[in-house]
CSV table of C-alpha atoms in Angstrom, one decimal:
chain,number,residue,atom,x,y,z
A,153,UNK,CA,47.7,-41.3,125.7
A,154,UNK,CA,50.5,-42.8,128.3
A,155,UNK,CA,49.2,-42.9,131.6
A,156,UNK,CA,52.5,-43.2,133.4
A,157,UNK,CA,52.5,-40.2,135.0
A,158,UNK,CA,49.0,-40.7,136.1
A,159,UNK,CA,48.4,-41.3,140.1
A,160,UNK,CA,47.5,-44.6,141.5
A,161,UNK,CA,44.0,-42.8,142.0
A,162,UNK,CA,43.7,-42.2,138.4
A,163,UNK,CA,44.8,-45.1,137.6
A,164,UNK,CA,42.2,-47.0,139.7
A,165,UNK,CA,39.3,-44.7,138.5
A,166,UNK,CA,40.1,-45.6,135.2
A,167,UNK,CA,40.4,-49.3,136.0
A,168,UNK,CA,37.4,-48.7,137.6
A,169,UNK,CA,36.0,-47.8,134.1
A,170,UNK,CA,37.3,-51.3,132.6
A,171,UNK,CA,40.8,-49.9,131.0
A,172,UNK,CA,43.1,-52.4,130.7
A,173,UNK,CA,46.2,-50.1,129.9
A,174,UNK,CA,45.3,-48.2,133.8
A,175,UNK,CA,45.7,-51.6,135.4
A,176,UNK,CA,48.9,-52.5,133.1
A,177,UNK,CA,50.5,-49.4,135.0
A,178,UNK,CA,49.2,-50.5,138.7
A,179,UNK,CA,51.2,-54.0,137.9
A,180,UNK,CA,54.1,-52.6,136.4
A,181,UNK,CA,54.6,-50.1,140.0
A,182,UNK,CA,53.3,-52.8,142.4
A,183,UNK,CA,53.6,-55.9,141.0
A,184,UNK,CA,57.3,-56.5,142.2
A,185,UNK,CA,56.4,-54.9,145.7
A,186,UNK,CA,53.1,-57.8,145.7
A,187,UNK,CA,55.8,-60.4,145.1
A,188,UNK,CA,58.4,-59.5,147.5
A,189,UNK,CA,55.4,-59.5,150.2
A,190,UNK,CA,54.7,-62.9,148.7
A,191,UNK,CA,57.9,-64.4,149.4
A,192,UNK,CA,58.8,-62.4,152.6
A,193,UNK,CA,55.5,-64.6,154.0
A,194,UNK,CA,56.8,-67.8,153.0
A,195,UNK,CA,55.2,-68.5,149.5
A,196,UNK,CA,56.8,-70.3,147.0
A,197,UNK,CA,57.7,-69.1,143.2
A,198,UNK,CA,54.3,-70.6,141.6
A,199,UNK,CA,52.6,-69.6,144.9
A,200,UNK,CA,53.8,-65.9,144.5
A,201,UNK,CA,52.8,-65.9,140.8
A,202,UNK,CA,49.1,-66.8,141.4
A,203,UNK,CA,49.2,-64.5,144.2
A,204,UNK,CA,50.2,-61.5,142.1
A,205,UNK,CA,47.9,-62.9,139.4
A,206,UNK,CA,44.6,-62.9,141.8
A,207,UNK,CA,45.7,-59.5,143.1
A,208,UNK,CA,45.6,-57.7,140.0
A,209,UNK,CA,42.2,-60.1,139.0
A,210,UNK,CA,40.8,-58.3,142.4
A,211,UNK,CA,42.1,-54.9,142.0
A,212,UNK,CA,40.0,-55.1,138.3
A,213,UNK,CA,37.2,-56.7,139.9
A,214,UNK,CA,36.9,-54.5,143.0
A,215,UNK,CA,38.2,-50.9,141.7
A,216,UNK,CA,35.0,-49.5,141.6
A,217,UNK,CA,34.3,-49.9,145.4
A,218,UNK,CA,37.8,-48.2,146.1
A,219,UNK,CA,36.5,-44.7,147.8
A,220,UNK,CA,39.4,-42.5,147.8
A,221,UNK,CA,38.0,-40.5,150.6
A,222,UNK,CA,38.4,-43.3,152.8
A,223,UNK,CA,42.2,-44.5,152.1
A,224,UNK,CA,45.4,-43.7,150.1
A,225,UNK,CA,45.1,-45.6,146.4
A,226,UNK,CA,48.5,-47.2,148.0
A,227,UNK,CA,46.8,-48.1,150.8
A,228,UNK,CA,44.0,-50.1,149.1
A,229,UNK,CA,46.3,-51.9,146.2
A,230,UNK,CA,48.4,-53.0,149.1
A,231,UNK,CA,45.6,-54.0,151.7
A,232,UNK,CA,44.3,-56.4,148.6
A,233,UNK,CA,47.5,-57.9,148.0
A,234,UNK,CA,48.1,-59.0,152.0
A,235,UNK,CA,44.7,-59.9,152.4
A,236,UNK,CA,45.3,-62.3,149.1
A,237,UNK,CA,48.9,-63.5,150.4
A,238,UNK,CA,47.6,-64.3,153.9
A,239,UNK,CA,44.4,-66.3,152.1
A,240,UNK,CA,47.1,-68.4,150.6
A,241,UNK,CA,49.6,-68.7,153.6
A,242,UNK,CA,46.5,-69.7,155.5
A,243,UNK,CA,45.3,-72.1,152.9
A,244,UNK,CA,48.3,-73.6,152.7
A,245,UNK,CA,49.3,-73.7,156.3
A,246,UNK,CA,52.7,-72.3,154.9
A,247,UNK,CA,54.8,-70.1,157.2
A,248,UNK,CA,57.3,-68.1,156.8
A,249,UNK,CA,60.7,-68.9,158.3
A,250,UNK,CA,61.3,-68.1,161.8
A,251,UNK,CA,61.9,-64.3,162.9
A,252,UNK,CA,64.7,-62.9,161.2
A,253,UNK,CA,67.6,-61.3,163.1
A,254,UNK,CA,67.0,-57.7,163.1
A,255,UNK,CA,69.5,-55.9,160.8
A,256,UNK,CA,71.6,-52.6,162.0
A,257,UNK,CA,71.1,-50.1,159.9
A,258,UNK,CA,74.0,-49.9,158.1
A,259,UNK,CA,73.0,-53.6,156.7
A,260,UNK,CA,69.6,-52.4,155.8
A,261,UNK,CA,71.2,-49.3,153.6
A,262,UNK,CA,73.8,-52.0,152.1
A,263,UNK,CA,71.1,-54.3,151.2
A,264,UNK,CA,69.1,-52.2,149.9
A,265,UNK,CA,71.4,-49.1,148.0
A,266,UNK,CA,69.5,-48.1,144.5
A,267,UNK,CA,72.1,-49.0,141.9
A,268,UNK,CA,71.8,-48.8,138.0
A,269,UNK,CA,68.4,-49.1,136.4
A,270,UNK,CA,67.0,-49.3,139.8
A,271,UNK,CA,63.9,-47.4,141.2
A,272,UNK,CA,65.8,-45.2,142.8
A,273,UNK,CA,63.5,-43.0,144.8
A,274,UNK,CA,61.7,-45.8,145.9
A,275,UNK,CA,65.0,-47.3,147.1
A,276,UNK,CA,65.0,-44.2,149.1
A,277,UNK,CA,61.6,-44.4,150.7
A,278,UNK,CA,62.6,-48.0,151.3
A,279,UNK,CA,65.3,-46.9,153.8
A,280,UNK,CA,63.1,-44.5,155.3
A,281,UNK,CA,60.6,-47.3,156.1
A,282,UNK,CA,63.4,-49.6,157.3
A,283,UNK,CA,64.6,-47.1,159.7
A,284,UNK,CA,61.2,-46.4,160.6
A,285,UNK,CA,60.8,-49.8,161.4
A,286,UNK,CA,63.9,-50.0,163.8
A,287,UNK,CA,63.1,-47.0,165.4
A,288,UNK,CA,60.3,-50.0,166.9
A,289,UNK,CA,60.6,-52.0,170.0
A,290,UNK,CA,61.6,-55.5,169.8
A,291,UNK,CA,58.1,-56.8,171.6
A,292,UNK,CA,56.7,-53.8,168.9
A,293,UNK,CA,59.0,-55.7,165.9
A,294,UNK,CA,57.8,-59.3,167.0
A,295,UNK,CA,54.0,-58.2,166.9
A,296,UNK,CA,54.5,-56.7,163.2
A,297,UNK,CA,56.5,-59.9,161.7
A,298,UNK,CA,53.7,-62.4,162.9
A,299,UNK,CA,50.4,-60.5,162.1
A,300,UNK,CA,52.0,-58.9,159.4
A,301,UNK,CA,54.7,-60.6,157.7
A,302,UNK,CA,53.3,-64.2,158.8
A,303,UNK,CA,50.0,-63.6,158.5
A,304,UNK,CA,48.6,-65.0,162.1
A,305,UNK,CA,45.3,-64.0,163.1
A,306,UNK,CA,45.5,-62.2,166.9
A,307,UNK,CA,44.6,-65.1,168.8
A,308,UNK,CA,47.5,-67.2,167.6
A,309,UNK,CA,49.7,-64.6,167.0
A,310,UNK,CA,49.3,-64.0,171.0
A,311,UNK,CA,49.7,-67.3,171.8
A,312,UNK,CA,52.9,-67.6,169.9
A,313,UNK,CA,54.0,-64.5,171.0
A,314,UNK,CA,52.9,-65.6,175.2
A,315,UNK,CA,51.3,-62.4,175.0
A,316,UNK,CA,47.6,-61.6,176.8
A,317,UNK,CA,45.4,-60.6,173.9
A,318,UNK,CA,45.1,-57.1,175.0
A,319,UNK,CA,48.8,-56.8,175.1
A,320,UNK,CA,49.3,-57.9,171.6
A,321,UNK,CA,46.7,-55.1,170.4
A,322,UNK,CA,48.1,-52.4,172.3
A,323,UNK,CA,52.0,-53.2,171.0
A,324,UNK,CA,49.9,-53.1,167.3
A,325,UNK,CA,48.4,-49.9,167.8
A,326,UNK,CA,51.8,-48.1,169.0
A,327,UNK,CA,53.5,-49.9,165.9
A,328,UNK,CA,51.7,-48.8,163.5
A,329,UNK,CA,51.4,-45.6,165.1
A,330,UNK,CA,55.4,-44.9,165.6
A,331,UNK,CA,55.9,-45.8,161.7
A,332,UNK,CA,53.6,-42.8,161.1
A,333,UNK,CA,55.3,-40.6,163.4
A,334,UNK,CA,58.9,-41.6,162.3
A,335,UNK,CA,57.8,-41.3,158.6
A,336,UNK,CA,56.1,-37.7,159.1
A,337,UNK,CA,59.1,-36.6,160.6
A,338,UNK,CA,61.6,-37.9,158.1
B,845,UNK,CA,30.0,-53.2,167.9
B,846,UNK,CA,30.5,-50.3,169.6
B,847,UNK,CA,32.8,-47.4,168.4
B,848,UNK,CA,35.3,-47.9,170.8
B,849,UNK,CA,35.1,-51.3,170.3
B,850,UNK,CA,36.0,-51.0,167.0
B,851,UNK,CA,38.8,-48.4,167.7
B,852,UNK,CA,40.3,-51.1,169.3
B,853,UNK,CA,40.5,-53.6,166.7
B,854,UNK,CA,41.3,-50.9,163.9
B,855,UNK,CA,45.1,-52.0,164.1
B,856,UNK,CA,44.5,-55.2,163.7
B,857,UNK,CA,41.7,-54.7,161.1
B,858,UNK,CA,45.1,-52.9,159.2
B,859,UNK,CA,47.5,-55.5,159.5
B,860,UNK,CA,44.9,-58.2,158.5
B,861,UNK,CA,44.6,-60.1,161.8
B,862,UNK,CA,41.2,-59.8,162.3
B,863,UNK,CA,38.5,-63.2,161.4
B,864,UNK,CA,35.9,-62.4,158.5
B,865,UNK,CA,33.3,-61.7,161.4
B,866,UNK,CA,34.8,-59.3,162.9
B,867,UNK,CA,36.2,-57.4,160.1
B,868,UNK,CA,32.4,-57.0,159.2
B,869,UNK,CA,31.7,-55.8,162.6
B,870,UNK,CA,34.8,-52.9,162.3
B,871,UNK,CA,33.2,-52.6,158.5
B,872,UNK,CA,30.1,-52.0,160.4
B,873,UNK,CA,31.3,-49.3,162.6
B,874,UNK,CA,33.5,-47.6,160.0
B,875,UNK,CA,30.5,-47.0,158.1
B,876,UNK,CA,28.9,-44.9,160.8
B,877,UNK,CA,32.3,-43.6,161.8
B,878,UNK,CA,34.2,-40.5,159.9
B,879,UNK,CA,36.3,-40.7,162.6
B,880,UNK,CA,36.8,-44.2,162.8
B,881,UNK,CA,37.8,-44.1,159.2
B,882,UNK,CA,39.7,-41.2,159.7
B,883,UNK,CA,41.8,-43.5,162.1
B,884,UNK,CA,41.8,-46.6,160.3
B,885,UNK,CA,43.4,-44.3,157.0
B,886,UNK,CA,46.4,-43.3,159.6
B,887,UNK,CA,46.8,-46.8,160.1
B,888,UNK,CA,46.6,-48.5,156.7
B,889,UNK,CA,49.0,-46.4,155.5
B,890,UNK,CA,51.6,-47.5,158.0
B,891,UNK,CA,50.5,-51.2,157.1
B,892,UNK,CA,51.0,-50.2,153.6
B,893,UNK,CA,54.6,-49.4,154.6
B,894,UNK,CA,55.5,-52.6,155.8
B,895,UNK,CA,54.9,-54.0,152.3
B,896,UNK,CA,56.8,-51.1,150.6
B,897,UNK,CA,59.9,-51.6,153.3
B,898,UNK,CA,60.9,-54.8,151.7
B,899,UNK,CA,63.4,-54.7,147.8
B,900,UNK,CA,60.7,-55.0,145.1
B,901,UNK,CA,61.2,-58.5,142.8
B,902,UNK,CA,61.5,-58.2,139.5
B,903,UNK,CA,58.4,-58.8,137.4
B,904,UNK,CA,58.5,-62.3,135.9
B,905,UNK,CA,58.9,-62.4,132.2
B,906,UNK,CA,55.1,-62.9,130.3
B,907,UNK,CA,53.1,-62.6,134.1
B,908,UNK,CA,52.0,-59.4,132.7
B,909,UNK,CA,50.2,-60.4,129.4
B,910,UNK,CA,48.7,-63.8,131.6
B,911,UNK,CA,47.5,-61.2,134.1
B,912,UNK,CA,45.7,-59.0,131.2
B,913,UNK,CA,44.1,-61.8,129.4
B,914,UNK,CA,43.0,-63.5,132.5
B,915,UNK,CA,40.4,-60.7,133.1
B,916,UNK,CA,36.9,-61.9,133.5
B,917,UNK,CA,34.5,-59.9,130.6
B,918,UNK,CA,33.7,-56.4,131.7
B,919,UNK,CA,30.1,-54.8,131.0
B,920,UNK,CA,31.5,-51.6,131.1
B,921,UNK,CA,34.2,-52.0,129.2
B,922,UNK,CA,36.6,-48.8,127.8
B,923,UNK,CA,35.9,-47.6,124.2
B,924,UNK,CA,38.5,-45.3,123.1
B,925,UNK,CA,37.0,-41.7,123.2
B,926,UNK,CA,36.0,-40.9,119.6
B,927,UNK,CA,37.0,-37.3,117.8
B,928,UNK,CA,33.4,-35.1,118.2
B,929,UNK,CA,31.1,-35.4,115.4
B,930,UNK,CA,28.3,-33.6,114.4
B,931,UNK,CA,25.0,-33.9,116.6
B,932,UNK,CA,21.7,-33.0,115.1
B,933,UNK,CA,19.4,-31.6,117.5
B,934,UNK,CA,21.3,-30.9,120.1
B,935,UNK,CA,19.4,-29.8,122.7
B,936,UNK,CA,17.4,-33.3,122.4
B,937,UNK,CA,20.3,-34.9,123.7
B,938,UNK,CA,20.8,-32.7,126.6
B,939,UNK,CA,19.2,-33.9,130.0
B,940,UNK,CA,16.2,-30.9,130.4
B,941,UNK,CA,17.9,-30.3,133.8
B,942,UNK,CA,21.2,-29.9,132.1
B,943,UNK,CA,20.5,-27.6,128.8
B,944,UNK,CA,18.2,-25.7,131.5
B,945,UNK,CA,21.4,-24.8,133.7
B,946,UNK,CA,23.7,-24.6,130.5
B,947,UNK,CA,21.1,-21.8,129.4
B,948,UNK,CA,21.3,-20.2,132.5
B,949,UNK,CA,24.7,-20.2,132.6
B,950,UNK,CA,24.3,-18.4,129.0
B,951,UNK,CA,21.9,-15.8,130.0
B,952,UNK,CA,24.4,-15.4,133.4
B,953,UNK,CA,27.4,-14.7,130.6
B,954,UNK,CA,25.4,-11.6,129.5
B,955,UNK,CA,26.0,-10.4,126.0
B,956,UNK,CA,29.8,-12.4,125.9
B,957,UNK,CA,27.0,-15.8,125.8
B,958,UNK,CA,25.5,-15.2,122.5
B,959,UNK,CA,28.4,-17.5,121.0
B,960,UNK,CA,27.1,-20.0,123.4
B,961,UNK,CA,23.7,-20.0,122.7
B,962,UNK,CA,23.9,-20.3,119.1
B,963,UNK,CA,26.7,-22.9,120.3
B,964,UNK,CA,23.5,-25.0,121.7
B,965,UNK,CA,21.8,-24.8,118.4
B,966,UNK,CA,25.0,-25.7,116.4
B,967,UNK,CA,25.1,-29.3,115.2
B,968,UNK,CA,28.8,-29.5,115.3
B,969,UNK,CA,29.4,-28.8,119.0
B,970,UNK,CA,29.8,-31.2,121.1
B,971,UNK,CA,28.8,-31.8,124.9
B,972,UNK,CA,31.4,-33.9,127.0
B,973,UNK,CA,29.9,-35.4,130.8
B,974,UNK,CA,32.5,-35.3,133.2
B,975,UNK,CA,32.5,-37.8,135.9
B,976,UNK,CA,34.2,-38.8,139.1
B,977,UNK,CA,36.0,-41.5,140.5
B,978,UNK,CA,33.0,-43.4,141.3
B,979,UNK,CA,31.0,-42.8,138.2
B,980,UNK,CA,28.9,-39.6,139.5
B,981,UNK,CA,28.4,-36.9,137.1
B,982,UNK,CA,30.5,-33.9,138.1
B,983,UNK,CA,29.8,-31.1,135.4
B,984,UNK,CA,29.7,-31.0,131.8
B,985,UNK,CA,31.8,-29.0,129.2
B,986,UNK,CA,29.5,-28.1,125.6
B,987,UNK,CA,32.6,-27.3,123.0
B,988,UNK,CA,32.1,-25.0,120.0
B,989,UNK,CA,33.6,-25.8,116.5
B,990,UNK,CA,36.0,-23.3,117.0
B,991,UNK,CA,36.9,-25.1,119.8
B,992,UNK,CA,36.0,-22.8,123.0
B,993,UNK,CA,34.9,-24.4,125.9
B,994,UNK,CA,32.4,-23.5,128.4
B,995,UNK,CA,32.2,-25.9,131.2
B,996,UNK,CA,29.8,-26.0,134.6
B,997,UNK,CA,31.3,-27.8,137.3
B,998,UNK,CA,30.3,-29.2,141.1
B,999,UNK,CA,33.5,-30.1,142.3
B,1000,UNK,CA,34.0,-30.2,145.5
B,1001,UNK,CA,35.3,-26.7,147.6
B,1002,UNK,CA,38.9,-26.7,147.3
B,1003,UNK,CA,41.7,-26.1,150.3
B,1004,UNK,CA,43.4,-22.8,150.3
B,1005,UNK,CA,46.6,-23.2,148.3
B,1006,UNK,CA,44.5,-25.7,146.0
B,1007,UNK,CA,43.6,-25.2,142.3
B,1008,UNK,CA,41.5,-27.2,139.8
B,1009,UNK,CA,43.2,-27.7,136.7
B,1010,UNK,CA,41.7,-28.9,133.0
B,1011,UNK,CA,43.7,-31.1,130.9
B,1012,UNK,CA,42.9,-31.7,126.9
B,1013,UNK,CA,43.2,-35.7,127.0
B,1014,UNK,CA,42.2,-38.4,124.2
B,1015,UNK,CA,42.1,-38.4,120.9
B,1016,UNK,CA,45.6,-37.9,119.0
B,1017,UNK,CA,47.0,-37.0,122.9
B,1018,UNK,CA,50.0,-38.7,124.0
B,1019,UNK,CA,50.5,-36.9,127.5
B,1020,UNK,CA,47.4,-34.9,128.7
B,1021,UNK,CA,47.8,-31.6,127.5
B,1022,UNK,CA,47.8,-28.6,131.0
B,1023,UNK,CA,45.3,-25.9,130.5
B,1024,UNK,CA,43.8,-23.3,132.6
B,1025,UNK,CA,43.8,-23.5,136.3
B,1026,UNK,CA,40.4,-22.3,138.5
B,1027,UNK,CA,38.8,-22.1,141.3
B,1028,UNK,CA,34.9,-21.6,140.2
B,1029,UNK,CA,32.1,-23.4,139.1
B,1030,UNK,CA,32.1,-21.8,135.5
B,1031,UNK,CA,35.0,-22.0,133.1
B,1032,UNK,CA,35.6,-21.3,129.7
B,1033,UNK,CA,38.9,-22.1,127.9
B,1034,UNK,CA,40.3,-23.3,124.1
B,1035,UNK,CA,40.4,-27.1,123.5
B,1036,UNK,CA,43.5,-28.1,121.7
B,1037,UNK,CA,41.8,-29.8,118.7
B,1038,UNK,CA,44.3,-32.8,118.7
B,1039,UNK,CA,42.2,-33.5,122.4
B,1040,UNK,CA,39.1,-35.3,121.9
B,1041,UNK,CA,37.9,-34.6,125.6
B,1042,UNK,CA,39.1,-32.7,129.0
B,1043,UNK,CA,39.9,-34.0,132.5
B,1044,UNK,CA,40.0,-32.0,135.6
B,1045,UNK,CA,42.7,-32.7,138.4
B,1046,UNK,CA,43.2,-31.3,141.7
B,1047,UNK,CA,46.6,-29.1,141.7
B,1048,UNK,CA,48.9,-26.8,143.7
B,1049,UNK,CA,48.2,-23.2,143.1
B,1050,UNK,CA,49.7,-22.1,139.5
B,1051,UNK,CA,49.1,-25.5,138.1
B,1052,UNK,CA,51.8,-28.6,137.1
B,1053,UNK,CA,52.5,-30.2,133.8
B,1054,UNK,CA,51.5,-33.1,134.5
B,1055,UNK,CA,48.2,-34.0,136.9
B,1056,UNK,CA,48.4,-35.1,140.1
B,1057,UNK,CA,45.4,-35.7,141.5
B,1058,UNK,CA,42.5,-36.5,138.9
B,1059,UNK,CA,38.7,-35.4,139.9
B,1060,UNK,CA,37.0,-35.9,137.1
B,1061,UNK,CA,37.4,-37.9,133.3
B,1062,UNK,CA,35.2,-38.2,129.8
B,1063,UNK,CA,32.8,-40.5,130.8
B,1064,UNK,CA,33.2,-43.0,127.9
């Protein structure tokens, strides 16, 4: 039986239950989102491989604790795979490079078009996200790219940022917040 | 911690910020929270966005196959779902609790249940336990040799607009196989003999061909 057109909640249930072909399907839809994070937060190509390696070893391990009443299976794949990326950026006191120039629009759509043999409607839901994410403030941008996308914890990231602690939460609350709202509404 | 301390941190619990002692502190909380969790769902999904806004790299050739036979030894490890086979004594193999309920179930189905009692007695029907995503028992299905079905079911209450839907899955099944939608506790339909067992999903009203969300699978 192909589960391909099973939900990631399936799929973790049945990974859950020790099935090896369930978890095949989790890497083969997440696997190349896990490395892109890899690399976005500064790991290099043997770096992003045991990354995406350990991830999948932790999503077999840890399935069965994955409560989908809590969180969206999405959710908890991709929670694992940060939580694993910034283990390594931490351990290996690797950074990302320095903030990247925000892009217009119009250069996020051109970088990112779905083309032939591409994943086309998650091409799509990319651009959605990416204009989610410039519908943010700059000060809201900067929080997201160093706890997120350069894995600080919040008392550095406020100290890089020259930001009082307090401040630093409250710019990551409305963040995260806005992408909700901007996503619900697209 | 209190709950609004946590509430504060719940962002940065989400975009991974927080040190191991204080994410067991929010874990804490949470716990006691629905609405804390509630929150921190919201917020995970937006954290999950960030990882979905960047071009997906392509899968390095082999990473798979390492990946696969790097897995540490399960205990519980799948078996492929065997085609039913005959089962002498029957009711010796049903929990008391179980055949008590199935019996009741019968006796509920009036003079239509006779095909189910002698079902029970029949050494070539077969009883499949359906559990949850966590391994909880969530209803069992006893299938007749000719194949009808008569399952008891505690699902959860559905939303308005929602339907439970049964799928024939193993055995010679390459795609799970829709069958009747529902809404109650007791169902009977026809197995599709190439199915060796049933799955339940959680559907839009008047079903899908394929399932969307899954509630309950064979235990194996």
């Amino acid at each position: 039986m192909s589960l391909e057109h099973f939900s990631d909640e399936a799929l973790l249930a049945l990974v859950a239950r020790g099935d090896e072909e369930a978890l095949r399907w989790l890497y083969r839809r997440y696997a190349g989102s896990v490395l892109a994070l890899a690399r976005r937060m500064g790991l290099d190509a043997a770096a992003r491989e045991d990354c995406v390696q350990e991830v999948f070893q932790r999503i077999w391990r840890g399935a069965a604790s994955f409560d989908p009443r809590k969180t969206q299976a999405r959710s908890w794949l991709l929670a694992v795979a940060h939580h694993m990326a910034v283990d390594l950026v931490r351990r290996d006191a690797s950074r990302p490079r320095a903030l990247e120039p925000a892009q217009d629009e119009e250069e996020a759509e051109a970088f990112d078009l779905p083309g032939p043999g591409l994943d086309e409607g998650g091409a799509l839901d990319r651009v959605r996200i990416q204009r989610a994410l410039a519908a943010l403030s700059p000060e809201e941008r900067s929080v997201i790219e160093v706890l997120y996308y350069q894995g600080y914890a919040h008392g550095e990231a406020a100290e890089r940022l020259g930001i009082p602690l307090g401040t630093l939460k409250t710019r990551a609350r409305r963040a995260l917040e806005k992408l909700r709202e901007v996503l619900g509404e697209a | 911690m209190k709950p609004e301390e946590a509430r504060e941190l719940l962002p940065l619990y989400a975009l991974d910020a927080l040190s191991p002692e204080e994410r067991a502190q929010v874990e804490q909380a949470l716990e006691l929270s629905p609405r804390l969790q509630a929150e921190l769902k919201e917020l995970q999904a937006a954290a999950a966005d960030l990882a979905l806004a960047l071009p997906p790299e392509p899968r390095p050739e082999g990473l798979e196959e390492r990946i696969i036979a790097s897995l540490p030894p399960r205990v519980e490890l799948a078996k492929p779902l065997s085609p039913p086979s005959p089962r002498p004594m029957l009711l010796r193999w049903l929990a008391p609790a179980v055949a008590a309920a199935l019996l009741l179930v019968v006796a509920w189905l009036g003079s239509l249940g006779w095909g189910w009692v002698q079902a029970l007695g029949d050494p070539r029907s077969q009883v499949i336990t359906l559990v949850d995503a966590q391994g909880h028992t969530v209803g069992r299905a006893l299938v007749r040799p000719d194949r009808r079905t008569l399952m008891v079911l505690s699902l959860p209450r559905l939303a308005a607009g929602k339907v439970y839907q049964a799928w024939g899955v193993g055995g010679a099944v390459a795609q799970p196989i829709p069958l009747e939608t529902f809404r109650s506790r007791v169902v009977t339909l026809w197995l599709p003999p190439a199915a060796a067992g049933l799955a339940i999903s959680e559907e839009p009203g008047g079903g899908s061909q394929t399932p969307t969300e899954i509630r309950a699978l064979p235990r194996l």
